[in-house]
């Protein structure tokens, strides 16, 4: 067992909880380390919103006393945690990344925040996101520009941009993002994290709509596994949630011999894949093969028509909301997002419905592929990195989703998918491997992720500040 890092801010959740039990470290100690890390790094990466250090200190003190008495209130008692800005927390406005939003305090916690508090977690801040969560970028009209801790000139991705930056910078071990087309996995890939999008409905979410999920973003698979029993508890507000199902969340890597793994190196459309990414993902697949898995190349599930249809549907959905705003508020929206959404102003209802139908076509294609494989391996992102100031890798509102071709089909098919680090580019930027399981196969995805993580050298996380 390797020695824990020098700073408690870099300890895993498992290490912290073990130390809380023995009393060798207290929640107050852990919070002090995280607070110091934030003070050093936050001026550079700008990952947080609604940061409340004084409240966190009070809650850490109360948790310290509970642990002293041997009476923690839940499995995450005293653990520093963030949730994405889109996840409502009582009393805090939910600007949704946009300066056009009215800042009314949320009346109650959304499901993920409620479950974390019930289990004793300290929600010390929310994390930034772009306007309406519709960019894979740290760019927002409301929040300051969020930067990638690995290289401050680069983008952390999004829309869970702040969660990714906070986790990579060591703002404690546990963070929660949301994902409708890759918004957990994409930034996890670009920041070296483990990001898990569970099966749709596994983690209750409010508001819900097709493809939207919440899930953990952590430095280790084990820490994400630790969050799942908490996050997956039921909540009546999500009418699309799965029935409560006790799952045997994995604690160790499985035997992969005989598993049929599809290797998808071509997304079918979108941006071409950087050679460094192809090499890293192929090397990861060969490790599975050497361990006894059956690895075979599989064709893409996505087509340009599907991606264009999704673009139409999402533009129409965005414009339906934005068009109701008065002109002065519309002018506050990030220009890229406004330019993208206004293309739907003259779109016919028939075209928008046809766009929605392409999400069903994605689902059918994914289901067809999984008749012949147990899981799929692919790149998470097609490019190694892009500038911090850009709204997307193309930075073109007419080509907004060219980079999500590997991730978005699995939202529409409601299948679990994760991104895990599988190496670094020559420039030192992280590369993500996507692992996709069958619908409801959340445990399998986590098991395969544990297997891959065991083969990797521990990551030397960037020092920021």
Short mmCIF file of C-alpha atoms in Angstrom, two decimals, residues 279-459:
data_model
loop_
_atom_site.label_atom_id
_atom_site.label_comp_id
_atom_site.label_asym_id
_atom_site.label_seq_id
_atom_site.Cartn_x
_atom_site.Cartn_y
_atom_site.Cartn_z
CA UNK A 279 -2.24 4.84 -29.87
CA UNK A 280 -3.10 5.20 -26.16
CA UNK A 281 -6.58 3.67 -26.52
CA UNK A 282 -5.27 0.81 -28.66
CA UNK A 283 -2.58 0.09 -26.06
CA UNK A 284 -5.26 -0.05 -23.35
CA UNK A 285 -7.32 -2.48 -25.43
CA UNK A 286 -4.27 -4.71 -25.89
CA UNK A 287 -3.85 -4.85 -22.11
CA UNK A 288 -7.38 -6.24 -21.83
CA UNK A 289 -6.61 -8.68 -24.60
CA UNK A 290 -3.44 -9.84 -22.86
CA UNK A 291 -5.53 -10.47 -19.73
CA UNK A 292 -7.79 -12.82 -21.65
CA UNK A 293 -10.54 -10.59 -23.05
CA UNK A 294 -11.63 -11.04 -26.67
CA UNK A 295 -11.02 -7.68 -28.33
CA UNK A 296 -12.42 -7.05 -31.81
CA UNK A 297 -12.74 -3.88 -33.88
CA UNK A 298 -16.35 -2.70 -34.13
CA UNK A 299 -17.93 -0.16 -36.47
CA UNK A 300 -19.28 3.18 -35.26
CA UNK A 301 -22.85 3.56 -34.11
CA UNK A 302 -23.18 7.24 -35.02
CA UNK A 303 -23.75 8.82 -38.42
CA UNK A 304 -23.55 12.43 -39.57
CA UNK A 305 -27.33 12.40 -40.06
CA UNK A 306 -27.83 11.36 -36.42
CA UNK A 307 -25.49 14.05 -35.10
CA UNK A 308 -27.04 16.73 -37.32
CA UNK A 309 -30.51 15.68 -36.20
CA UNK A 310 -29.50 15.92 -32.56
CA UNK A 311 -28.11 19.38 -33.27
CA UNK A 312 -31.46 20.43 -34.74
CA UNK A 313 -33.37 19.02 -31.77
CA UNK A 314 -31.14 20.65 -29.18
CA UNK A 315 -31.14 24.00 -31.02
CA UNK A 316 -34.94 23.95 -31.14
CA UNK A 317 -35.13 23.08 -27.46
CA UNK A 318 -32.72 25.89 -26.57
CA UNK A 319 -34.49 28.44 -28.73
CA UNK A 320 -37.87 27.49 -27.26
CA UNK A 321 -36.51 28.72 -23.92
CA UNK A 322 -34.30 31.60 -25.04
CA UNK A 323 -36.96 33.11 -27.32
CA UNK A 324 -39.14 33.78 -24.27
CA UNK A 325 -36.52 36.08 -22.73
CA UNK A 326 -36.76 39.84 -23.31
CA UNK A 327 -34.13 41.18 -25.74
CA UNK A 328 -32.02 42.77 -23.01
CA UNK A 329 -31.62 39.42 -21.27
CA UNK A 330 -30.95 37.57 -24.51
CA UNK A 331 -28.03 39.93 -25.10
CA UNK A 332 -26.38 38.66 -21.91
CA UNK A 333 -26.13 35.07 -23.21
CA UNK A 334 -22.74 33.90 -24.39
CA UNK A 335 -22.64 35.01 -28.07
CA UNK A 336 -21.64 31.52 -29.25
CA UNK A 337 -24.68 29.95 -27.58
CA UNK A 338 -27.01 32.67 -28.79
CA UNK A 339 -25.74 32.35 -32.36
CA UNK A 340 -26.17 28.57 -32.18
CA UNK A 341 -29.71 28.68 -30.76
CA UNK A 342 -31.06 31.39 -33.06
CA UNK A 343 -30.56 29.09 -36.04
CA UNK A 344 -33.73 27.37 -34.81
CA UNK A 345 -35.79 30.57 -35.07
CA UNK A 346 -36.97 29.60 -38.56
CA UNK A 347 -36.75 25.83 -38.11
CA UNK A 348 -39.99 23.99 -38.82
CA UNK A 349 -41.58 21.80 -36.21
CA UNK A 350 -41.29 18.87 -38.58
CA UNK A 351 -37.52 19.31 -38.80
CA UNK A 352 -37.22 19.51 -35.03
CA UNK A 353 -39.25 16.31 -34.63
CA UNK A 354 -37.12 14.58 -37.24
CA UNK A 355 -34.09 15.67 -35.24
CA UNK A 356 -35.55 14.09 -32.13
CA UNK A 357 -36.15 10.89 -34.08
CA UNK A 358 -32.41 10.67 -34.72
CA UNK A 359 -31.88 10.19 -30.98
CA UNK A 360 -34.02 7.06 -31.28
CA UNK A 361 -31.92 5.96 -34.24
CA UNK A 362 -28.84 6.27 -32.03
CA UNK A 363 -30.50 4.11 -29.42
CA UNK A 364 -31.32 1.42 -31.96
CA UNK A 365 -27.77 1.41 -33.32
CA UNK A 366 -26.28 1.07 -29.83
CA UNK A 367 -28.62 -1.80 -28.96
CA UNK A 368 -27.70 -3.57 -32.20
CA UNK A 369 -23.98 -3.34 -31.46
CA UNK A 370 -24.42 -4.79 -27.98
CA UNK A 371 -25.87 -7.97 -29.39
CA UNK A 372 -22.29 -8.98 -30.22
CA UNK A 373 -20.19 -7.43 -27.42
CA UNK A 374 -20.22 -7.21 -23.63
CA UNK A 375 -18.61 -3.76 -23.50
CA UNK A 376 -17.04 -1.18 -25.79
CA UNK A 377 -13.69 0.60 -25.54
CA UNK A 378 -13.14 3.88 -27.39
CA UNK A 379 -11.50 7.27 -27.09
CA UNK A 380 -13.39 9.70 -24.90
CA UNK A 381 -12.31 12.75 -26.89
CA UNK A 382 -11.00 12.99 -30.46
CA UNK A 383 -8.45 15.72 -29.71
CA UNK A 384 -5.83 16.06 -26.98
CA UNK A 385 -6.72 19.62 -25.97
CA UNK A 386 -7.91 23.02 -27.16
CA UNK A 387 -7.52 26.65 -26.02
CA UNK A 388 -9.12 27.73 -22.76
CA UNK A 389 -10.87 30.67 -24.39
CA UNK A 390 -12.66 28.59 -27.04
CA UNK A 391 -16.28 27.51 -26.73
CA UNK A 392 -15.52 24.13 -28.31
CA UNK A 393 -12.66 22.44 -30.19
CA UNK A 394 -14.02 23.85 -33.48
CA UNK A 395 -15.03 27.18 -31.85
CA UNK A 396 -17.73 27.31 -34.54
CA UNK A 397 -21.43 27.46 -33.57
CA UNK A 398 -22.29 25.92 -36.95
CA UNK A 399 -20.19 22.84 -36.02
CA UNK A 400 -20.90 22.62 -32.28
CA UNK A 401 -20.88 18.87 -31.62
CA UNK A 402 -18.07 17.52 -33.79
CA UNK A 403 -16.20 16.46 -30.64
CA UNK A 404 -18.95 14.48 -28.86
CA UNK A 405 -19.36 11.69 -31.41
CA UNK A 406 -17.81 9.05 -29.14
CA UNK A 407 -19.83 10.02 -26.05
CA UNK A 408 -23.33 11.18 -27.02
CA UNK A 409 -24.78 7.92 -28.40
CA UNK A 410 -24.62 6.29 -24.97
CA UNK A 411 -26.72 9.05 -23.42
CA UNK A 412 -29.45 8.40 -25.97
CA UNK A 413 -29.20 4.62 -25.47
CA UNK A 414 -29.24 5.10 -21.66
CA UNK A 415 -26.14 2.94 -21.20
CA UNK A 416 -23.47 3.39 -18.50
CA UNK A 417 -20.16 4.81 -19.68
CA UNK A 418 -16.99 6.02 -18.01
CA UNK A 419 -13.84 7.88 -18.92
CA UNK A 420 -10.58 6.82 -17.31
CA UNK A 421 -7.07 8.07 -17.93
CA UNK A 422 -5.04 5.85 -20.27
CA UNK A 423 -1.94 7.96 -20.76
CA UNK A 424 -0.61 11.38 -21.70
CA UNK A 425 0.24 13.20 -24.88
CA UNK A 426 3.77 14.29 -25.70
CA UNK A 427 2.76 17.72 -24.40
CA UNK A 428 1.76 16.21 -21.05
CA UNK A 429 -2.03 16.41 -21.47
CA UNK A 430 -4.24 13.55 -20.22
CA UNK A 431 -5.90 11.10 -22.63
CA UNK A 432 -9.21 9.43 -21.75
CA UNK A 433 -10.33 5.88 -22.48
CA UNK A 434 -14.12 5.45 -22.63
CA UNK A 435 -15.57 2.19 -21.29
CA UNK A 436 -19.22 1.53 -22.19
CA UNK A 437 -21.41 -1.21 -20.76
CA UNK A 438 -24.83 -2.61 -21.61
CA UNK A 439 -27.92 -0.89 -20.29
CA UNK A 440 -28.03 -1.34 -16.50
CA UNK A 441 -24.48 -2.76 -16.59
CA UNK A 442 -23.13 -0.10 -14.22
CA UNK A 443 -21.25 -2.61 -12.09
CA UNK A 444 -19.50 -4.09 -15.15
CA UNK A 445 -18.27 -0.64 -16.27
CA UNK A 446 -16.90 0.04 -12.80
CA UNK A 447 -15.27 -3.39 -12.67
CA UNK A 448 -13.55 -2.89 -16.03
CA UNK A 449 -12.44 0.55 -14.88
CA UNK A 450 -10.91 -0.93 -11.73
CA UNK A 451 -9.10 -3.47 -13.89
CA UNK A 452 -7.64 -0.80 -16.15
CA UNK A 453 -6.70 1.45 -13.23
CA UNK A 454 -4.72 -1.39 -11.64
CA UNK A 455 -2.51 -1.53 -14.74
CA UNK A 456 -1.74 2.19 -14.75
CA UNK A 457 0.98 4.03 -12.89
CA UNK A 458 -0.40 6.45 -10.25
CA UNK A 459 -0.96 9.90 -11.71
#
